[in-house]
Coordinates of C-alpha atoms in Angstrom, one line a residue:
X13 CA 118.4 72.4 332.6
X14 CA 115.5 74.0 334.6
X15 CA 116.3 77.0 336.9
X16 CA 115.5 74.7 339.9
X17 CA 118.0 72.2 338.9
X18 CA 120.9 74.9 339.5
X19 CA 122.7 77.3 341.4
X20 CA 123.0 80.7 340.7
X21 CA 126.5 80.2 338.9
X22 CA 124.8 77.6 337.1
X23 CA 126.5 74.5 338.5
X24 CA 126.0 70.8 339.2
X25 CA 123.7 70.7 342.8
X26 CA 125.4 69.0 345.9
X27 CA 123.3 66.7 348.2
X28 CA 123.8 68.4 352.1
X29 CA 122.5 65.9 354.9
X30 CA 122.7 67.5 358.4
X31 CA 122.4 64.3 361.2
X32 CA 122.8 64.7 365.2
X33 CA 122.4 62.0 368.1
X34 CA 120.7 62.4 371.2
X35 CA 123.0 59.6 373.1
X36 CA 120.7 57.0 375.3
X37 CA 117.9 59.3 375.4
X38 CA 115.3 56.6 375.8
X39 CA 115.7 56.1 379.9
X40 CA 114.1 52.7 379.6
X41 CA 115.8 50.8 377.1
X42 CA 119.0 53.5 376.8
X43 CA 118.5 53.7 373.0
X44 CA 119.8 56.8 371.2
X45 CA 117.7 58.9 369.4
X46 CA 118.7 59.8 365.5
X47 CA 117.2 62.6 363.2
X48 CA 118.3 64.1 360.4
X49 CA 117.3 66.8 357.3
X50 CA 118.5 66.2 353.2
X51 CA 118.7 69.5 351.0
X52 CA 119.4 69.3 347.5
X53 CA 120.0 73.2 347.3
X54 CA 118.1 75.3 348.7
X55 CA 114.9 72.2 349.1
X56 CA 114.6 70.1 351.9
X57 CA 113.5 67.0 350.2
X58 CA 113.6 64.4 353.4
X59 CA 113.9 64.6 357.4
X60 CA 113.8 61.7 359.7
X61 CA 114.1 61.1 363.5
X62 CA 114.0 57.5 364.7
X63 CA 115.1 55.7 367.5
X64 CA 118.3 53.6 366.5
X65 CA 118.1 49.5 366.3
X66 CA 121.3 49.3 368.9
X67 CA 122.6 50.1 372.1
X68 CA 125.2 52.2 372.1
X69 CA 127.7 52.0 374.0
X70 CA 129.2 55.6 374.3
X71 CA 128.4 58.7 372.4
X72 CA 130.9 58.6 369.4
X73 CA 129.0 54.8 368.4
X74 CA 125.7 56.6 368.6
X75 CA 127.4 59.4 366.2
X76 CA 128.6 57.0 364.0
X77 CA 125.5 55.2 363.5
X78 CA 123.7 58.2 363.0
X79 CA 126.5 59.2 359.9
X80 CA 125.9 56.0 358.3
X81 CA 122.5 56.5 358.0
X82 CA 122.8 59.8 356.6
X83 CA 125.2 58.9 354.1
X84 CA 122.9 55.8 352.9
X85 CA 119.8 57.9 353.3
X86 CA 122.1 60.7 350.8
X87 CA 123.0 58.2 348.4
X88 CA 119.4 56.9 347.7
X89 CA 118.7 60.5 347.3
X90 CA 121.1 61.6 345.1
X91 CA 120.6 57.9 342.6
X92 CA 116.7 59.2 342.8
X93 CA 117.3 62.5 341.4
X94 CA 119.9 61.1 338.9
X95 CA 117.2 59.1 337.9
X96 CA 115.2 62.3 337.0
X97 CA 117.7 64.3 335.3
X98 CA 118.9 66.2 337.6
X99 CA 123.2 66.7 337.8
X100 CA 124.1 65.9 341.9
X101 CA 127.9 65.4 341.9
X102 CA 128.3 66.4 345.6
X103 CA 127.2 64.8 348.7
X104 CA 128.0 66.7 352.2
X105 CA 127.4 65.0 355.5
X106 CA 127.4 67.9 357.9
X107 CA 127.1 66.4 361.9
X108 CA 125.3 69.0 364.2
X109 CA 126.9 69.3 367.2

């Protein structure tokens, strides 16, 4: 295992995904705006912010879109760095709020 691939007690590293929702922020078509960042330790390997496919119809649905997201956006992450050898048993899905 490489020094990057670890923490400093030596362990596996966990995937953390931060998302947040900016509820019907478009004032024209009432769209919610989602963004979010994916660590693997202390690297930020991907950020996003687009405007979500739906209309939602109160906050917590805008929320919930923006979690799912995250977590599919997570998983591709962590099979990708599987994939390279690296040991990712966590994934975290922190929501700003």
């Amino acid at each position: 295992m490489y020094p990057y691939q670890a923490n400093f007690d030596g362990e596996a590293l966990a995937v953390n995904t931060w998302s947040d929702t900016d509820f019907a922020g478009c004032e024209e078509t009432r769209k919610s705006t989602s963004g979010g960042v994916i660590k693997i330790g202390n690297h930020v390997v991907k950020g996003w912010s687009t405007t979500q496919s739906v209309i939602a119809l109160s906050l917590g649905e805008a929320e919930f879109y923006a979690i799912v997201k995250a977590a599919a956006q997570s998983l591709g992450i962590k099979a990708m760095s599987i994939d390279m050898g690296m040991t990712c048993h966590n994934i975290n899905i922190i929501k700003h709020s």
